[in-house]
Short mmCIF file of C-alpha atoms and ligand atoms in Angstrom, two decimals:
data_model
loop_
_atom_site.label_atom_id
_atom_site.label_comp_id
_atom_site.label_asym_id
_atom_site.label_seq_id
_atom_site.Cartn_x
_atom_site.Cartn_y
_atom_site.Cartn_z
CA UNK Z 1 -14.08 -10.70 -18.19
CA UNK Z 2 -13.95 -7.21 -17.95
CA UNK Z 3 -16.96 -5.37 -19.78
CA UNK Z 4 -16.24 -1.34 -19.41
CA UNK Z 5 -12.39 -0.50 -19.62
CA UNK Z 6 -10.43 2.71 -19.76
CA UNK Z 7 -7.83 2.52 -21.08
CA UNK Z 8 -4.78 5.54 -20.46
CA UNK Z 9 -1.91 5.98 -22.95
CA UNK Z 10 1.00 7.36 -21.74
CA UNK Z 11 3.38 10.21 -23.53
CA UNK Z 12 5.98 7.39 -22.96
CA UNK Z 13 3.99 4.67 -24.94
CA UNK Z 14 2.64 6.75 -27.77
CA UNK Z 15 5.95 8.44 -28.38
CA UNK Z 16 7.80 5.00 -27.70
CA UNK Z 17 9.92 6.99 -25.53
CA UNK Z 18 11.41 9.25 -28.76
CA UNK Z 19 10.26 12.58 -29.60
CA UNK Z 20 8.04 12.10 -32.10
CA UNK Z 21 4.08 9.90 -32.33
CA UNK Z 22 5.29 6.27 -32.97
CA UNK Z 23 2.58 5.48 -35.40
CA UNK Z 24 2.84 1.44 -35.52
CA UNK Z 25 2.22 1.26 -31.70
CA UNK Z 26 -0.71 3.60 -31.92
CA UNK Z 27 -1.83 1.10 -34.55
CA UNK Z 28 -0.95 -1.58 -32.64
CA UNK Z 29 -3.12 -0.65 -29.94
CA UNK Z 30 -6.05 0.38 -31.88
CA UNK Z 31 -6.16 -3.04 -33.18
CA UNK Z 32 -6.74 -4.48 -29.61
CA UNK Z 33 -9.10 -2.20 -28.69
CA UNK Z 34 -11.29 -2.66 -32.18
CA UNK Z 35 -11.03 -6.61 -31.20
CA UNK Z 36 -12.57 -5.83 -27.95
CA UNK Z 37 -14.88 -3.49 -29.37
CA UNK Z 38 -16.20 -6.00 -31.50
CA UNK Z 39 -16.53 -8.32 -28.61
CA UNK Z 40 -18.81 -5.95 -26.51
CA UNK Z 41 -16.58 -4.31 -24.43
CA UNK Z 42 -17.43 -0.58 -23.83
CA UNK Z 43 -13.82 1.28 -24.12
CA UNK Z 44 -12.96 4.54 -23.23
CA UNK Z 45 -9.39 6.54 -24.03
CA UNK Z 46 -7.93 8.54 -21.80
CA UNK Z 47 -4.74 10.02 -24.41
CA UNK Z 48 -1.61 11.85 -23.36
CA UNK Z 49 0.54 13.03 -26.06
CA UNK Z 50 -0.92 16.49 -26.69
CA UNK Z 51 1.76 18.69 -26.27
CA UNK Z 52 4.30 16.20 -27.44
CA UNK Z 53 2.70 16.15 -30.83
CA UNK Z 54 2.67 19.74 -30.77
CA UNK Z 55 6.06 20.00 -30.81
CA UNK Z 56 6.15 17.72 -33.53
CA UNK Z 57 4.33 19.35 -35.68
CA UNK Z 58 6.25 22.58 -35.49
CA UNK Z 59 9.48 20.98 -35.77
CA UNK Z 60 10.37 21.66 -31.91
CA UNK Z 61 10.88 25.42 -32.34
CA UNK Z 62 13.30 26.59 -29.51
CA UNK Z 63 10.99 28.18 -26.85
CA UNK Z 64 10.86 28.74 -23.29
CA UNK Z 65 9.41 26.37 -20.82
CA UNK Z 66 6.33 28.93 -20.20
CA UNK Z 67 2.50 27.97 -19.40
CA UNK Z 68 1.25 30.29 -22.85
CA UNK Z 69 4.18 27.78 -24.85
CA UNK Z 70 2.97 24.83 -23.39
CA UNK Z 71 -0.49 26.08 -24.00
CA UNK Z 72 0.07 26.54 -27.58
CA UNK Z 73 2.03 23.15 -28.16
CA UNK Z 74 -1.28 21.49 -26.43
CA UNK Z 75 -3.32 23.57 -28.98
CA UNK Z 76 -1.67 22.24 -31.97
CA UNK Z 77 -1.01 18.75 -30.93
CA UNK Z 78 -4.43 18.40 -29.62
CA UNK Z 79 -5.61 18.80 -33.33
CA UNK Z 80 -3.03 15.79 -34.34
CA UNK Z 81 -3.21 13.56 -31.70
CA UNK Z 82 -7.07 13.51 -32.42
CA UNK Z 83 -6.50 13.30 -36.33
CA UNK Z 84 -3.91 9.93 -35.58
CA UNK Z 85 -6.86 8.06 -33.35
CA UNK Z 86 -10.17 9.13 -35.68
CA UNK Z 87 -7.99 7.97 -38.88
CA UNK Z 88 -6.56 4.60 -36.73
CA UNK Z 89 -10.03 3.82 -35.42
CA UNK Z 90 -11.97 4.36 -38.88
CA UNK Z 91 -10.37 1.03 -40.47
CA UNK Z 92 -12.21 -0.56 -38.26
CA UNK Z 93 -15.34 1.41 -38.84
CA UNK Z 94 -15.30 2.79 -35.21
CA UNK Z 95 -16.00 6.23 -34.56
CA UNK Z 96 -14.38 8.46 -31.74
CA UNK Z 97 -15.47 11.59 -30.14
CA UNK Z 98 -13.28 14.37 -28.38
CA UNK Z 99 -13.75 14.77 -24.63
CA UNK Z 100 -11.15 17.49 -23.10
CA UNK Z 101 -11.78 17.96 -19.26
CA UNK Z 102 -10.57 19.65 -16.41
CA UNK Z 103 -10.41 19.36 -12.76
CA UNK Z 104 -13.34 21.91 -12.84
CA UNK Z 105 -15.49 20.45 -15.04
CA UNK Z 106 -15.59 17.22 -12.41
CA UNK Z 107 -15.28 19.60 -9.29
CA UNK Z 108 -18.99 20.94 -9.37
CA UNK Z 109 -21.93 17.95 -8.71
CA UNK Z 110 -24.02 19.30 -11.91
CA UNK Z 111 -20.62 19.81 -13.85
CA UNK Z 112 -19.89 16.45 -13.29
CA UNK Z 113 -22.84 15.22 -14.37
CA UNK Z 114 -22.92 16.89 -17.29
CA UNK Z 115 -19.74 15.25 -18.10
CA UNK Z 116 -20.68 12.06 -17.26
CA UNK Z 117 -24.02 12.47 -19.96
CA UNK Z 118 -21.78 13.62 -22.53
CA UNK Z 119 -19.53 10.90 -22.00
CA UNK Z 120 -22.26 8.21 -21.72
CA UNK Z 121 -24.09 9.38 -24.75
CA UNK Z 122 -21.17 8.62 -26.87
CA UNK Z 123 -20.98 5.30 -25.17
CA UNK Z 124 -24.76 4.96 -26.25
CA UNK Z 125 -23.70 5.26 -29.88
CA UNK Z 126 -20.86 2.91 -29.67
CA UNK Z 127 -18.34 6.00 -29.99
CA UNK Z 128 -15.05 5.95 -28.43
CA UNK Z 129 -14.76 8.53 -25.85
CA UNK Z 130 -10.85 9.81 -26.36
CA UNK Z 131 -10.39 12.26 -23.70
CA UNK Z 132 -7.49 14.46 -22.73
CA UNK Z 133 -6.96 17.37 -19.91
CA UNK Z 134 -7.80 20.72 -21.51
CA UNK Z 135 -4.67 21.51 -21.77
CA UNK Z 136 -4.61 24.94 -24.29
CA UNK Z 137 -7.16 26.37 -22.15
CA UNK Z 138 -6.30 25.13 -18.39
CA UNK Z 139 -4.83 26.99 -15.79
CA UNK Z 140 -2.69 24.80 -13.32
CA UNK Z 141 -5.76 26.12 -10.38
CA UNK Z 142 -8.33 24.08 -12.20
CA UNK Z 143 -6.31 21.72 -14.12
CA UNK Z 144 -5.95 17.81 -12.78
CA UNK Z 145 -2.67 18.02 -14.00
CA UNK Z 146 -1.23 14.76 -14.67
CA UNK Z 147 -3.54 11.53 -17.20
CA UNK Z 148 -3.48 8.97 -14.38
CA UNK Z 149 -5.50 11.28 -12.04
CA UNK Z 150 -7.37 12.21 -14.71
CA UNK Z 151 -7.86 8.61 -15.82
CA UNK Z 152 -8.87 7.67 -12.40
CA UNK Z 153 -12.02 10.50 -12.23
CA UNK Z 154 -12.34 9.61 -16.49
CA UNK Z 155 -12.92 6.17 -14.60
CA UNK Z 156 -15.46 7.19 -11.90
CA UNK Z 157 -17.53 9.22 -14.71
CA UNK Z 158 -17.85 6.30 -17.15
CA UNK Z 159 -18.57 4.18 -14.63
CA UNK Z 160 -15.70 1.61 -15.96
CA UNK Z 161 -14.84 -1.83 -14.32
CA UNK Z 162 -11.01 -1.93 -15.08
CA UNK Z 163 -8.53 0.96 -15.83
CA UNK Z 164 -5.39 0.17 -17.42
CA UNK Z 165 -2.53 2.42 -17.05
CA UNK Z 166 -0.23 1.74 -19.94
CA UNK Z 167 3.17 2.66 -19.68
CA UNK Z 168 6.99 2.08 -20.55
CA UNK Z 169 7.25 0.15 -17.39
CA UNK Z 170 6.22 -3.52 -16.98
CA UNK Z 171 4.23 -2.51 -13.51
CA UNK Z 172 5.29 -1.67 -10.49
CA UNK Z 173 8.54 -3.26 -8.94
CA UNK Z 174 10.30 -3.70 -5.53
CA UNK Z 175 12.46 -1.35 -6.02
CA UNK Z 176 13.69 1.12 -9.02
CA UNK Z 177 14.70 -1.71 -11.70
CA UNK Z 178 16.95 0.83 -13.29
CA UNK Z 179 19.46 0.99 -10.28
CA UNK Z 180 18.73 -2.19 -8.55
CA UNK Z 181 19.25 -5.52 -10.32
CA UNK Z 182 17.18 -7.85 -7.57
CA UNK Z 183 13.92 -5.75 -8.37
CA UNK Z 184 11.12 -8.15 -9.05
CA UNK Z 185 7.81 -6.94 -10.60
CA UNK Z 186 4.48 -6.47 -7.96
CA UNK Z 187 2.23 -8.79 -9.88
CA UNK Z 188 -1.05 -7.82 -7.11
CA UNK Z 189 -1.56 -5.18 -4.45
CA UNK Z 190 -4.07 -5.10 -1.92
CA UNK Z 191 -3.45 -1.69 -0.02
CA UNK Z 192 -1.87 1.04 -1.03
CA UNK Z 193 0.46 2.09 2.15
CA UNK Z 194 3.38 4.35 3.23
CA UNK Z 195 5.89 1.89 2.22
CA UNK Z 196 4.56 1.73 -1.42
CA UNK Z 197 4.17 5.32 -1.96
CA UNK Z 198 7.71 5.20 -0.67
CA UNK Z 199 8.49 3.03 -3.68
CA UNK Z 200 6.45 4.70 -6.47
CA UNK Z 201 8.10 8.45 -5.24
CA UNK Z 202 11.04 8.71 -7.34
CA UNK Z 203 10.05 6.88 -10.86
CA UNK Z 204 9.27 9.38 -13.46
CA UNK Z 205 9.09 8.28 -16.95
CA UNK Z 206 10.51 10.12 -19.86
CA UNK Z 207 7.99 12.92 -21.89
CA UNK Z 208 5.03 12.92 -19.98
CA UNK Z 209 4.20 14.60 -16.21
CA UNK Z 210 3.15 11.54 -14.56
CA UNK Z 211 4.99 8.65 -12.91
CA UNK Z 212 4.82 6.01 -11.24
CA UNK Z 213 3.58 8.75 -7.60
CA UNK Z 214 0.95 9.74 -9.75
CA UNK Z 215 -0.19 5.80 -11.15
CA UNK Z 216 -0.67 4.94 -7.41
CA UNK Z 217 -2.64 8.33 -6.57
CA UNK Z 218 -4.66 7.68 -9.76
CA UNK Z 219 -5.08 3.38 -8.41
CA UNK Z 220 -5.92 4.82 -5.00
CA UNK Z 221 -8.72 6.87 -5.95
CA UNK Z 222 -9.72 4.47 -8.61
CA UNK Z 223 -9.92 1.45 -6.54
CA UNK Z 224 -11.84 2.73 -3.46
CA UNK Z 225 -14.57 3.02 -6.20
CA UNK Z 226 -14.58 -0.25 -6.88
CA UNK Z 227 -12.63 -0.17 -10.14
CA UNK Z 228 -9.55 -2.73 -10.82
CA UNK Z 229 -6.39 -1.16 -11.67
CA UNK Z 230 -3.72 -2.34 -13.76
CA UNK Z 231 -0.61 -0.60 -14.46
CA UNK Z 232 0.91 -2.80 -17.68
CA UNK Z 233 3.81 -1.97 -20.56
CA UNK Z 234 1.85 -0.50 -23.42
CA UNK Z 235 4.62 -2.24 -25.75
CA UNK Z 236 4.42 -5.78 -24.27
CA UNK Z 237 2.42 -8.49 -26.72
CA UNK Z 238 -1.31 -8.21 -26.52
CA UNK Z 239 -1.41 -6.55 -23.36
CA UNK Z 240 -4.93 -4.58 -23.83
CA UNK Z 241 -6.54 -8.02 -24.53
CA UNK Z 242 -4.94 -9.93 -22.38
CA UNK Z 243 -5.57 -7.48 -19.60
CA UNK Z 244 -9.39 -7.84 -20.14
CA UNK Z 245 -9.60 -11.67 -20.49
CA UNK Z 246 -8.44 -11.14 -16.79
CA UNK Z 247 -4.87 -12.49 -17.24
CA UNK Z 248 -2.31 -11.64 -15.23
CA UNK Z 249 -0.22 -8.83 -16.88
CA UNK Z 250 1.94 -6.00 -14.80
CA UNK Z 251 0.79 -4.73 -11.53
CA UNK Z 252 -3.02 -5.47 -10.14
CA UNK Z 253 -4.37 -3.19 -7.69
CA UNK Z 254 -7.47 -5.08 -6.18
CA UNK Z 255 -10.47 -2.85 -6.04
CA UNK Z 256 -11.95 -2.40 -2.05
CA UNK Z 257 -14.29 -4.84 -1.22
CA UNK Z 258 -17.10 -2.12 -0.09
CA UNK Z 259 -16.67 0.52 -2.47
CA UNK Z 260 -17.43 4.62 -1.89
CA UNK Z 261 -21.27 5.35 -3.42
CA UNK Z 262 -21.09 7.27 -5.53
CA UNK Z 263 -21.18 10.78 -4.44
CA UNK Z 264 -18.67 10.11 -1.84
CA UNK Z 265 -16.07 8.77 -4.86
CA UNK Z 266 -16.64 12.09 -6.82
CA UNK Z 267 -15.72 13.90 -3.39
CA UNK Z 268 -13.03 12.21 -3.28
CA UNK Z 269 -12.04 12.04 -6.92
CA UNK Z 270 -13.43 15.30 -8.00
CA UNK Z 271 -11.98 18.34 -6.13
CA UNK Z 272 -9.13 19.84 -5.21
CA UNK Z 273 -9.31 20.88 -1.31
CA UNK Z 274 -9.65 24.30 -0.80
CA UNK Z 275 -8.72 24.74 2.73
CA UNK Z 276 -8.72 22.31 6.07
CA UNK Z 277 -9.64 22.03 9.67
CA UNK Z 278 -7.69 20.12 12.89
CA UNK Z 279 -10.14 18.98 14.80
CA UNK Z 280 -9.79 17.46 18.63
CA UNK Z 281 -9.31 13.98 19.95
CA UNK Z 282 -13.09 13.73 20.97
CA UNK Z 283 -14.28 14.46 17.50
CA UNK Z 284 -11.32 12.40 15.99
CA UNK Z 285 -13.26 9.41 18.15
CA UNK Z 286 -16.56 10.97 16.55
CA UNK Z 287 -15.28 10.92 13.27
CA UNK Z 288 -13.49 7.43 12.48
CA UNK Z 289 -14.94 5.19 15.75
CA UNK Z 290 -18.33 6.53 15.70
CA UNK Z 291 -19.35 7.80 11.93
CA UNK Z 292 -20.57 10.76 12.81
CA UNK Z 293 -20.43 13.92 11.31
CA UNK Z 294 -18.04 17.07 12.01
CA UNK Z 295 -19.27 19.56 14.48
CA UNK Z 296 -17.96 22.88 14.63
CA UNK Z 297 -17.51 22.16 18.70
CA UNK Z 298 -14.96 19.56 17.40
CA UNK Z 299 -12.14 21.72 15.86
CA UNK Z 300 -9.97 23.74 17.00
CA UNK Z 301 -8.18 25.25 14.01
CA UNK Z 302 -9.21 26.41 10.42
CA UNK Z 303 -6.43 26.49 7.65
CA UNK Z 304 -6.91 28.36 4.34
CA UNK Z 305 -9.94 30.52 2.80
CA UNK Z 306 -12.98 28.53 1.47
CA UNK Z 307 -16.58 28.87 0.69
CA UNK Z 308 -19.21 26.91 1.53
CA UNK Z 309 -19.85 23.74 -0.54
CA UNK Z 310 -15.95 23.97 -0.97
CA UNK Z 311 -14.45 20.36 -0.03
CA UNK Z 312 -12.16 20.81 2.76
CA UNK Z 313 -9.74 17.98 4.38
CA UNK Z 314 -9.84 17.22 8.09
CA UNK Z 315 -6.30 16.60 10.20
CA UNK Z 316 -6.13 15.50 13.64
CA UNK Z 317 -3.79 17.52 15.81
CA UNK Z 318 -0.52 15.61 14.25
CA UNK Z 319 -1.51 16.82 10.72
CA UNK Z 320 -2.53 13.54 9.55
CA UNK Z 321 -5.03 13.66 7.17
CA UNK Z 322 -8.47 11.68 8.42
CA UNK Z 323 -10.88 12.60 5.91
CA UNK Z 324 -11.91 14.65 3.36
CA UNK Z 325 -15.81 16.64 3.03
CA UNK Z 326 -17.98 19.28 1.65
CA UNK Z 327 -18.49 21.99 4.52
CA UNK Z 328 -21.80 23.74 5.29
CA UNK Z 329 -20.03 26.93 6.48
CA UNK Z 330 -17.54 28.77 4.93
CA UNK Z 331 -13.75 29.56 6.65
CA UNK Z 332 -14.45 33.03 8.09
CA UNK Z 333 -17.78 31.50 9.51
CA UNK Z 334 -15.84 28.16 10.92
CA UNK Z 335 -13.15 30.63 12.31
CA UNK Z 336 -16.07 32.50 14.57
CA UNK Z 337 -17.86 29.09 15.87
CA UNK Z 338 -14.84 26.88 15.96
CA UNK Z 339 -15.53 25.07 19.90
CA UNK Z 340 -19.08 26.65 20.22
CA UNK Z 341 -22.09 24.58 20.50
CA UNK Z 342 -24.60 25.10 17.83
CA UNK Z 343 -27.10 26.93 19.88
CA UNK Z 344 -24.50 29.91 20.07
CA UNK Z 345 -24.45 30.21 15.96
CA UNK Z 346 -26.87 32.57 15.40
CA UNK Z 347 -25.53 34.79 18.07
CA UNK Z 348 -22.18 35.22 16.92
CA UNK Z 349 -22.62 35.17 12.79
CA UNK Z 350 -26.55 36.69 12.65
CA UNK Z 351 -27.51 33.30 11.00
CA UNK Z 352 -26.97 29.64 10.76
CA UNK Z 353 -26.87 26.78 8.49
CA UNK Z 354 -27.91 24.29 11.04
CA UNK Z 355 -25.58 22.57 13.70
CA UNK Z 356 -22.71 20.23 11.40
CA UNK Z 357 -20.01 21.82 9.58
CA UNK Z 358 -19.42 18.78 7.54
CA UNK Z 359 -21.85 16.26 7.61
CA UNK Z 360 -21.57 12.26 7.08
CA UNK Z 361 -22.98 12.01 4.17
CA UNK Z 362 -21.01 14.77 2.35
CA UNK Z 363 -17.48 13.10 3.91
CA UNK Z 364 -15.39 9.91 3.46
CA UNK Z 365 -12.72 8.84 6.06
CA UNK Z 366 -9.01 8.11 4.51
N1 LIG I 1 -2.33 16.14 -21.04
C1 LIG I 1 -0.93 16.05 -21.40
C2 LIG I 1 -0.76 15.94 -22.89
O1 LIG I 1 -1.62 15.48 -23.59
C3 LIG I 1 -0.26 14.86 -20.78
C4 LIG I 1 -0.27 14.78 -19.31
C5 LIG I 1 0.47 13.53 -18.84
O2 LIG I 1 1.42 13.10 -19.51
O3 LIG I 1 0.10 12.98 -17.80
O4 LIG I 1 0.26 16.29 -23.43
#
């Protein structure tokens, strides 16, 4: 059913929530994806375990907690992790290739696409993409952070129709199955709201960074491009191919029915905000009524330092976020024509770069 899958493996699932790489799952899930492999289906791995395997190797030396330590384990582990899935996937005569990202390599429009050549010239040669976050190198500024975000924009670059989230949980559940007995699994969801991010907030699963906040970020972004989410147990029976035959396994999100084109999902996927502005009631009404884009007449207050071509989010006067969009002018410049009309540009900054500060096309509504 499904034709282009990425597939993320949590620390929890590779490690089978011990300390150490639990080889017969990694097998284990090899196998499914060779099966699908051999049936067509274009797969892509999105691998946590780095810095987990690092310790491993060096027989978890006692260090402090610091970014250089972490840096290093990543380093090593990297090196294994990598060694485990090229040996796994070569008995079945399927060759991988190393992809390690950052937030910074999606955050630019050619760096993106660079990325997304890279990625779709493996594809070409029936190579399995295995990517990871750049961890050795990566400061926290530039770095996604967390697989499932990074899943979701591995996603939106290789173009995928499903992305499974495998983890130690079965899916998503009413409540936190651990403390409350009458918790019953989420088998579909159809918008992601207060109430559920209520629900995901305090899950966090063993090894790895990510829980069950940062699955629904990662769905959210993912599905508003169109792309159907499933957050599954790595360990149950079967679950990669029964998750692509379309059965119902863990928690569905159901993609939007009109998803973001493309260069609006990579604004929204892609970048980190580097600033925002609070804009009035009558370009609130502009904004989500009327589709138009952001004039500078329309806001009244400028957080943070950007640059132009930054993306920037947009709060109405309660904070709320509305929407998020690449601005024409940078912060200092928005600070001087904040509530002026666009003829008085030129006057106040010597120069313009025409009369919208962030225009449609560059913006998506949240
Ligand atoms: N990139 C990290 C690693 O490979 C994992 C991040 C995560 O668990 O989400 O160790």
């Amino acid at each position: 059913m499904y034709k282009h899958i990425i597939i993320k493996l949590g620390t929890s699932v590779l490690t089978n929530n011990s300390r150490t790489l639990y080889q017969p799952h990694i097998v284990e899930l090899v196998r499914q994806c060779a099966l699908l492999y051999e049936q067509g289906t274009e797969i892509v791995i999105c691998t946590s375990g780095a810095i987990a395997a690092g310790k491993e190797r060096l027989g978890f030396p006692d260090l402090p907690n610091t970014v250089a330590n972490k840096q290093m384990f990543a380093a090593v582990g990297q090196n294994q992790l990598m060694a485990l899935w090229g040996r796994f996937f070569a008995m079945y005569g399927i060759e991988v290739g190393q992809l390690l990202l950052t937030r910074a390599d999606l955050a630019s429009r050619p760096r993106f696409l660079n990325a997304q050549n890279a990625l779709q010239a493996l594809l070409a040669q029936r190579i399995i993409p295995i990517i990871n976050e750049n961890d050795a190198v990566a400061t926290d500024e530039i770095k996604v952070g967390d697989n499932d975000n990074l899943s979701a924009l591995a996603a939106i670059l290789a173009e995928s129709d499903m992305l499974l989230l495998l983890t130690d949980q079965p899916g998503l559940f009413t409540a936190d199955p651990r403390i409350d007995p009458s918790a019953t699994l989420i088998p579909e969801v159809e918008t992601i709201d207060e109430t559920l991010r209520k629900l995901a907030g305090g899950s966090v699963s063993g090894l790895g960074v990510g829980g069950m906040a940062t699955k629904l970020q990662a769905a959210d972004v993912a599905r508003r491009a169109g792309i159907d989410v499933i957050i599954a147990a790595g360990r149950a029976p079967d679950v990669i191919l029964r998750a692509a035959a379309g059965e119902s396994v863990g928690t569905r999100f159901v993609p939007v029915e009109r998803p973001l084109i493309k260069r609006k999902q990579w604004i929204f996927a892609g970048k980190k905000t580097a600033g925002s502005v609070v804009i009035d009631a009558g370009a609130v009404r502009a904004l989500v009524d009327n589709g138009r884009s952001l004039l500078p007449a329309g806001i009244v207050e400028v957080n943070g330092r950007f640059q132009r071509g930054d993306t920037i989010s947009i709060h109405n006067s309660d904070g709320d976020e509305l929407a998020r969009g690449i601005t024409r002018y940078n912060s200092e410049d928005l600070n001087q024509i904040l509530g002026l009309h666009s003829a008085k540009f030129s006057e106040q900054l010597g120069y313009d770069y025409g009369s919208v500060a962030i225009h449609r096309n560059d913006m998506i509504l949240i």
